[in-house]
Coordinates of C-alpha atoms in Angstrom, one line a residue:
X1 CA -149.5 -27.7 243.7
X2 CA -148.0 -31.5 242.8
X3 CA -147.8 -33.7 245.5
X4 CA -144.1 -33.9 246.2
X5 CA -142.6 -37.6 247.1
X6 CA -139.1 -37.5 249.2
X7 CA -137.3 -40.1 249.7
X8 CA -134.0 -41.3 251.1
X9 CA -130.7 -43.4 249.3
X10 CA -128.6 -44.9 251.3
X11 CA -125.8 -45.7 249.1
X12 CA -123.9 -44.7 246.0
X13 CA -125.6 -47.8 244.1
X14 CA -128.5 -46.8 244.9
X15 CA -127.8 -43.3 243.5
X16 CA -126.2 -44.3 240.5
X17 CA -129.2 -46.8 239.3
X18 CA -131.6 -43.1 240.0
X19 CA -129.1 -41.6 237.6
X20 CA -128.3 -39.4 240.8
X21 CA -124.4 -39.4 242.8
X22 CA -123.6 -38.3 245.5
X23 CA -119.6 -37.4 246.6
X24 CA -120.0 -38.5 250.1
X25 CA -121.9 -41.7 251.2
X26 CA -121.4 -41.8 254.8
X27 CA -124.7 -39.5 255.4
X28 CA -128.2 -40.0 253.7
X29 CA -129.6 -37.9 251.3
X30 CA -133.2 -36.6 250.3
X31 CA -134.2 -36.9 246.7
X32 CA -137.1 -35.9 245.4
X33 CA -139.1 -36.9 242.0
X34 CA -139.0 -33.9 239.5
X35 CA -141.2 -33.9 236.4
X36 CA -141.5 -31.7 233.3
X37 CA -142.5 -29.5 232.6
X38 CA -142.5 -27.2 235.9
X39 CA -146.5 -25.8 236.3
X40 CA -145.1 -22.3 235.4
X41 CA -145.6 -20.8 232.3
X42 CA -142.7 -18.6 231.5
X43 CA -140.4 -17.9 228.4
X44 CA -136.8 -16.9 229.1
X45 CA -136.5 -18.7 232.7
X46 CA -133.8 -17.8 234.7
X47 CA -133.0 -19.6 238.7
X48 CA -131.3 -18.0 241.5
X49 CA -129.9 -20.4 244.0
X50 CA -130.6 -17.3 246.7
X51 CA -128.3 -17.1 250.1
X52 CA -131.4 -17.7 252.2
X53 CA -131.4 -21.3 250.8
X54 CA -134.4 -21.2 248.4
X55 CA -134.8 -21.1 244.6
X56 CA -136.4 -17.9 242.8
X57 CA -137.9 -18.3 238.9
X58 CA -138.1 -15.5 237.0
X59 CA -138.9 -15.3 234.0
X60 CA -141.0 -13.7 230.4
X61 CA -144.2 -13.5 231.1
X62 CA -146.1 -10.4 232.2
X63 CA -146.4 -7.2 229.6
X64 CA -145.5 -4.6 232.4
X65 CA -142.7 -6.3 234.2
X66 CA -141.9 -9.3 235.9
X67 CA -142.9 -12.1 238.2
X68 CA -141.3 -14.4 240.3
X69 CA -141.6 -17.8 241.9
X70 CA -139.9 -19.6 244.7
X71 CA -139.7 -23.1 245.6
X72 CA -137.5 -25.1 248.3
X73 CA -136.8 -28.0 246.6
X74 CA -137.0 -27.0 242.3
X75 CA -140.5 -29.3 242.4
X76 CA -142.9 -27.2 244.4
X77 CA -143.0 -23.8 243.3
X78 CA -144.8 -20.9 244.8
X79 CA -146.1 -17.6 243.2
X80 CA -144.4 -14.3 244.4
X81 CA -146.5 -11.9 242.4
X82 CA -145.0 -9.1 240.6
X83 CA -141.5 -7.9 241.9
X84 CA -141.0 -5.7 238.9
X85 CA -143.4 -3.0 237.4
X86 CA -142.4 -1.0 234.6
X87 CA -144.1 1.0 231.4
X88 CA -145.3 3.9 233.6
X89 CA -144.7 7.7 232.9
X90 CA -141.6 8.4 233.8
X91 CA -139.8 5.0 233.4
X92 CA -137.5 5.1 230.7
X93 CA -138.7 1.7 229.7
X94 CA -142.1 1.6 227.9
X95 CA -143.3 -2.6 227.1
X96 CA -142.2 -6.0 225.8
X97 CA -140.3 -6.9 229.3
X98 CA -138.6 -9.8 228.3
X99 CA -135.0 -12.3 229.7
X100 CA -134.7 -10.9 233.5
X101 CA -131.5 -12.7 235.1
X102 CA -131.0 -12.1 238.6
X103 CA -127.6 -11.8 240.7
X104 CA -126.9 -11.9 244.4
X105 CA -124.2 -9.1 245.3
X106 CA -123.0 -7.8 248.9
X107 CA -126.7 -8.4 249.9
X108 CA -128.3 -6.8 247.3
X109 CA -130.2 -8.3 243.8
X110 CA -129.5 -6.7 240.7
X111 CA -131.7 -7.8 237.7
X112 CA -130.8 -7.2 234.4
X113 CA -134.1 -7.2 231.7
X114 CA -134.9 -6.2 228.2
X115 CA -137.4 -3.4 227.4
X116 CA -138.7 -1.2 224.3
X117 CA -137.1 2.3 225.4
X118 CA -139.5 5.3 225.3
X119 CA -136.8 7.0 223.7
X120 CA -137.4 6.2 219.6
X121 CA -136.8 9.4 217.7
X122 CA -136.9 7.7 214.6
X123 CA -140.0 5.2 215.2
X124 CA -138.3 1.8 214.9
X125 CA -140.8 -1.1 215.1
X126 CA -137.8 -2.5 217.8
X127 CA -136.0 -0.6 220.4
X128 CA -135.0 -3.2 222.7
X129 CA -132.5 -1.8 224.9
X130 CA -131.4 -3.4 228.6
X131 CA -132.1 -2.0 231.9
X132 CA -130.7 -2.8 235.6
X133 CA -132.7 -3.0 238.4
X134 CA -131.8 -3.5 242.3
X135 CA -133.5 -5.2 245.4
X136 CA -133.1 -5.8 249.0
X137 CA -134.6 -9.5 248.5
X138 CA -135.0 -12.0 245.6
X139 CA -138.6 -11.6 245.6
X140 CA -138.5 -7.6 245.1
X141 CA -139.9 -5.0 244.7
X142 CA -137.4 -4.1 242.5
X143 CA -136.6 -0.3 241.0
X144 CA -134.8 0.6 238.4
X145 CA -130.7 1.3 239.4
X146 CA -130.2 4.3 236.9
X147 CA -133.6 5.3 235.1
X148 CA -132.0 4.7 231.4
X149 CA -131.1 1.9 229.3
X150 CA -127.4 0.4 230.7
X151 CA -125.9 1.1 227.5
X152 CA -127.4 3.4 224.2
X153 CA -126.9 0.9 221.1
X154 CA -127.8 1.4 217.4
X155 CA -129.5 -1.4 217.0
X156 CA -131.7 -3.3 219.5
X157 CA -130.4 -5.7 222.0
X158 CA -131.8 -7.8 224.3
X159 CA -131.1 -11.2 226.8
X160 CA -128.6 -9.8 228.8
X161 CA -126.7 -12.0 231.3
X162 CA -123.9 -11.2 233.0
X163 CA -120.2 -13.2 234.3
X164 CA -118.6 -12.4 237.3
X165 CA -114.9 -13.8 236.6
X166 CA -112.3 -14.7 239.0
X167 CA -110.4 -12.2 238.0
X168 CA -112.8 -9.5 240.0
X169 CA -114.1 -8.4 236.5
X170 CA -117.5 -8.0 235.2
X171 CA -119.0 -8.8 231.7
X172 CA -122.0 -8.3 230.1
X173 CA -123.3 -10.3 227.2
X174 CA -126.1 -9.9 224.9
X175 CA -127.6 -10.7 222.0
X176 CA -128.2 -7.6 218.8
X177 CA -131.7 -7.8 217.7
X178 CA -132.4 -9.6 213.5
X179 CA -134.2 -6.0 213.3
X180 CA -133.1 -4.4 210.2
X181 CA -130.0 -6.7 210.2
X182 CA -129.7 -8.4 207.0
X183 CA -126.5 -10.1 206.0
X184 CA -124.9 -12.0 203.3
X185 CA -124.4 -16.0 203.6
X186 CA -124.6 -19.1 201.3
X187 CA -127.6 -19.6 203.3
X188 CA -129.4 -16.2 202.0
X189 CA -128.3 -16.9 198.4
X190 CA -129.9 -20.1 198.5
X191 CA -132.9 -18.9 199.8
X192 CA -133.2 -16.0 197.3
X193 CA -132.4 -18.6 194.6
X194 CA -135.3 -20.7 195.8
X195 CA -137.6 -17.9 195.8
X196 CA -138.1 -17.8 199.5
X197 CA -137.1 -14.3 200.8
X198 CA -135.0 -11.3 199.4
X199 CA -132.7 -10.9 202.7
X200 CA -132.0 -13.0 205.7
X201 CA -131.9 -11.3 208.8
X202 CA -129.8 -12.4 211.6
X203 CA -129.2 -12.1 215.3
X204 CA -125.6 -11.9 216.7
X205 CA -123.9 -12.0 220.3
X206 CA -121.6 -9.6 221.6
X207 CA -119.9 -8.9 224.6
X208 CA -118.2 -6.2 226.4
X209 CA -116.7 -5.7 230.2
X210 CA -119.3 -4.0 232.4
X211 CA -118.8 -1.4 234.8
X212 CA -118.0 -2.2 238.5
X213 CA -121.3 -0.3 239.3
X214 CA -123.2 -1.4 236.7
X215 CA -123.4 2.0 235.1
X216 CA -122.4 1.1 232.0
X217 CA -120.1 -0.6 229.7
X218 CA -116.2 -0.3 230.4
X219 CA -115.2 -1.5 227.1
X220 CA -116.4 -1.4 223.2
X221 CA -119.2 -4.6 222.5
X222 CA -117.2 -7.3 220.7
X223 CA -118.9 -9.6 218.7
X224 CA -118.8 -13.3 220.0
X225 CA -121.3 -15.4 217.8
X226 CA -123.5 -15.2 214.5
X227 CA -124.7 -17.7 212.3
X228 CA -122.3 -19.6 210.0
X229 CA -121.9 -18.2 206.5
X230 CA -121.0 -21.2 204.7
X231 CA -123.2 -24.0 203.9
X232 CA -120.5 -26.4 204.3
X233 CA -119.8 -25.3 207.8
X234 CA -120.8 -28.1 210.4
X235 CA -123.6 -25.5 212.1
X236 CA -124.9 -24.4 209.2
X237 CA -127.4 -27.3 209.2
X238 CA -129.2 -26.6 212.7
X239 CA -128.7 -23.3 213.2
X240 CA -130.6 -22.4 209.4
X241 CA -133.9 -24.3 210.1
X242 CA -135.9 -21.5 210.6
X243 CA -135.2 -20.4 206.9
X244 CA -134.9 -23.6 205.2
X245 CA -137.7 -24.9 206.6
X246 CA -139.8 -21.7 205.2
X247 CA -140.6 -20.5 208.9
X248 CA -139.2 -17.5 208.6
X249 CA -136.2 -15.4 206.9
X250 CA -134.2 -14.9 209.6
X251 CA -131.2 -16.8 211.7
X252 CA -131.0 -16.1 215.6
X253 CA -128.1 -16.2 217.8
X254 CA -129.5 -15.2 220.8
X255 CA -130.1 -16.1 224.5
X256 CA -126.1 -16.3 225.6
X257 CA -125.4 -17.6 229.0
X258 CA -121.7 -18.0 230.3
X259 CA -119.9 -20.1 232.7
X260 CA -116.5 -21.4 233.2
X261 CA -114.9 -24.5 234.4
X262 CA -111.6 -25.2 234.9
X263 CA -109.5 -23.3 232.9
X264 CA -112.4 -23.2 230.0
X265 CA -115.4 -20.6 228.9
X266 CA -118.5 -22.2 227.8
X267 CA -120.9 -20.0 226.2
X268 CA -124.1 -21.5 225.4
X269 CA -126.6 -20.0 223.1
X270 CA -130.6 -20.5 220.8
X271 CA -131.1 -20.6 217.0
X272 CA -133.7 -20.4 214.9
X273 CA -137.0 -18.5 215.4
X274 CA -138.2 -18.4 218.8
X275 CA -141.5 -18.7 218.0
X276 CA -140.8 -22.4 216.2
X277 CA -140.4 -25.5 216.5
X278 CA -136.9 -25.4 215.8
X279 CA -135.5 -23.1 218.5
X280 CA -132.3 -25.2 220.3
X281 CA -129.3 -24.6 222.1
X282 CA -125.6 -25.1 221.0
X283 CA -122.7 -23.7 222.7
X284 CA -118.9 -22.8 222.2
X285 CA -116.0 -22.7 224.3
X286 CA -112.8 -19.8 225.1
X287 CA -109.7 -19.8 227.3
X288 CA -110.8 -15.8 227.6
X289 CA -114.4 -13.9 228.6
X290 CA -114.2 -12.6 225.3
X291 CA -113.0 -14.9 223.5
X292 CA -112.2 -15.9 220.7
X293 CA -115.0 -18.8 220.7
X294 CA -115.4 -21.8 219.0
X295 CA -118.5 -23.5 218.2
X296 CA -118.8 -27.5 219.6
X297 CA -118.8 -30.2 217.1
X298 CA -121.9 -31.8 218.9
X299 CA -124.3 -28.7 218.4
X300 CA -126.9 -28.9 219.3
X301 CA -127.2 -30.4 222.7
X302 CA -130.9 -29.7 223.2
X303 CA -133.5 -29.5 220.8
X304 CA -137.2 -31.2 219.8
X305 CA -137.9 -34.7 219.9
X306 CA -140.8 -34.9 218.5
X307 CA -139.6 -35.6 215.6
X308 CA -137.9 -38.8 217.3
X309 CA -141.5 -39.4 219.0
X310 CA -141.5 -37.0 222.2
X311 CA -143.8 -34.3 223.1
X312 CA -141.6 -31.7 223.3
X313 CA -140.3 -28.8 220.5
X314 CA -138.9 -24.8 220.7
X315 CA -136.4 -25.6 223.6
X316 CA -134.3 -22.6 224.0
X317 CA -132.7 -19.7 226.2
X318 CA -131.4 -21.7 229.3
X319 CA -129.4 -20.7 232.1
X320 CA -127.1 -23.2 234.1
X321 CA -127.0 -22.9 237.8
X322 CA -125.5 -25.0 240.6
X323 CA -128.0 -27.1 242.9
X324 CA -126.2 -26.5 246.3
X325 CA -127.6 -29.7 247.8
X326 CA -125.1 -31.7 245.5
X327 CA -123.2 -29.5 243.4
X328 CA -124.3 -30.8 240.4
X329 CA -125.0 -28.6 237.5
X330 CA -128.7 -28.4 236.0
X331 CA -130.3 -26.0 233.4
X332 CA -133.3 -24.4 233.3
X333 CA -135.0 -23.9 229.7
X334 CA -138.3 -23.0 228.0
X335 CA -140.3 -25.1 225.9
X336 CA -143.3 -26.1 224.0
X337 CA -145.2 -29.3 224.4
X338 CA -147.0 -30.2 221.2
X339 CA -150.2 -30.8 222.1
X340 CA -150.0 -26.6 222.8
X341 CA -147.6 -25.4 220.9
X342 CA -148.4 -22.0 221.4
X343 CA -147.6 -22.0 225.2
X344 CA -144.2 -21.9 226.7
X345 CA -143.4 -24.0 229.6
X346 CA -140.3 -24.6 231.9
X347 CA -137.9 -27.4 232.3
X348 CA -135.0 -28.2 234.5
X349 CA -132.4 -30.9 233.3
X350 CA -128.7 -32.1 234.3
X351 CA -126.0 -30.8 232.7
X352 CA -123.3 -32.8 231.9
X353 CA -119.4 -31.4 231.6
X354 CA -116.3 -33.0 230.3
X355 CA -113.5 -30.7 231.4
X356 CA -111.1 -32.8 230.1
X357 CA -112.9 -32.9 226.4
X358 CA -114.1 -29.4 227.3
X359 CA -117.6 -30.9 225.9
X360 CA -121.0 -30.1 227.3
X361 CA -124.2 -32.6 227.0
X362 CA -127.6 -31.8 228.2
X363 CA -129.8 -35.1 229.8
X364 CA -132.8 -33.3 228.0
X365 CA -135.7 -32.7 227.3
X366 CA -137.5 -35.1 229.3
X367 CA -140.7 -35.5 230.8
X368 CA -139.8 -38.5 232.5
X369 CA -139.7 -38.2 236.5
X370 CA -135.9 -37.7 237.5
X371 CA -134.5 -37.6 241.0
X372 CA -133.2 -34.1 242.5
X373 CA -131.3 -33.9 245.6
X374 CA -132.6 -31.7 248.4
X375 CA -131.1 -29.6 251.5

């Protein structure tokens, strides 16, 4: 475990030259240095901000369920073990445990995952389908809430995450799987006419209004985000990489994570293979849960840089959460550092929102030490 330095600022000059503020600057406050990435190797990281004051990681990692970690201060993190353990007889789900998010509710933890479903009459190579499963505390164990998928689809879907609006409703979001899902674009024509591929495949978000008791889905899945169509379109660049760059022949919109502020919906979301180099996050914005959404003019807000000279590629499928020690916003991401690019790592970076522009900006990647505030 990193040695952890803490230290105290005693004014708001202080805090603005460590890129840090502060609302009140009557009382000290503790900082301390965080560096990426974290030493946890997950994919799909996910932070809960837990009642009982500390942090809990979960995240992609094990191939029978999930693992968590908790730390007091987002520096210093401490393995949990396995709080999850699925693929047995019995359990509808069978492997590939992938995107577990985490909620607090009337003292109880639900976790939402993605799993290949033992049910597969027809053989598919994917059968991603998402589960729910409850807890008494963050760090498990946790058992499945119903023993069946949350919702049967036609197609596999994964990365589930879940808004609790003002309103008192629920929604679920996730992403339908590029399996078997080729579609027409100016983007597949001009691969075909290049001789790349035959058919892109894509990825697409949808959402739909979840059940009170998380039983199921209370209204039809809407579709919220895919890929542009159009060369000309102003996403069309970043969000093709993985099949102009020869990776691969498919486009991903996966990954979703919502929150709102103000009177706005920001939806944020990964391109491009996951596996790559490429993978990065845009987002878009609603005056509704569902939309209709609109894709940012500054997509995307975090992506490689080493092909501006950093270590760092394949940053995608954040989460925002909320650091209660000074309310600022941060997100929590994967990535790959290039000297092992075949290893996913975690990162935590400030998130920066204009509610009067309704524009998002990520302070990110870095690997330079930043100052967090502490409890």
């Amino acid at each position: 475990m990193r040695k952890t330095i803490i230290f105290t600022l005693l004014s708001s000059a202080l805090i603005s030259m460590c890129g840090c503020r502060q609302r009140a600057t009557e009382n000290t406050a503790e900082y301390v240095m965080l560096s990426n990435p974290l030493p946890v190797k997950f994919g799909d990281p996910f932070i809960l901000p837990a009642s009982d004051g500390k942090f809990y990681l979960y995240g992609t990692s094990l191939s029978d369920g999930f693992e968590t970690y908790v730390s007091d201060n987002l520096v210093e993190w401490e393995k949990c073990g396995q709080v999850y353990k699925g693929g047995a007889d019995g359990q509808w789900n069978k492997d590939c445990f992938w995107a577990p998010e985490v909620y607090e509710r009337d003292g109880k933890y639900y976790m939402f995952y993605s799993a290949n479903s033992r049910n597969n009459p027809n053989h598919e190579d994917e059968n991603f389908m998402i589960g729910v499963a409850v807890a008494d505390k963050p760090d498990g164990p946790f058992t499945d809430l119903f023993n069946r998928p949350l919702f049967e689809a036609p197609y596999p879907v994964i990365d589930a995450n879940v808004l609790f609006d003002d309103s008192g409703k629920k929604y679920i979001y996730f992403s339908r799987c590029c399996y078997k899902h080729p579609v027409e674009s100016e983007i597949a024509d001009k691969a075909r006419a290049e001789g790349f591929c035959n058919e892109v495949e894509e990825s697409w978000v949808y959402g739909a209004e979840l059940k009170d008791d998380f039983s199921g889905l209370a209204s039809e899945p809407i579709l919220l985000l895919s890929p542009p169509a159009k060369l000309d379109d102003r996403q069309a660049e970043w969000e093709s990489r993985s099949v102009t760059s020869r990776e691969i022949n498919r486009r991903w919109t996966e990954g979703s994570y919502i929150f709102k502020r103000g009177d706005t919906y920001y939806i944020m979301y990964s391109g491009n293979y996951y596996g790559g180099g490429n993978y990065a996050v845009g987002y878009a914005t609603a005056k509704s849960p569902l939309g209709p959404f609109t894709k940012a003019d500054n997509n995307p807000i975090l992506q490689e840089n080493v092909s501006t000279g950093g270590p760092v590629l394949g940053t995608g499928h954040n989460m925002v959460f909320t650091n209660p020690a000074d309310s600022m916003l941060y997100t929590v991401y994967h990535g790959r550092m290039s000297d092992n690019p075949d290893e996913r790592v975690v990162f935590i970076d400030k998130v920066n929102v204009d509610t009067i522009a309704q524009r998002l900006s990520i302070s990110g990647p870095t690997t330079a030490p930043q100052a967090i505030a502490v409890k």
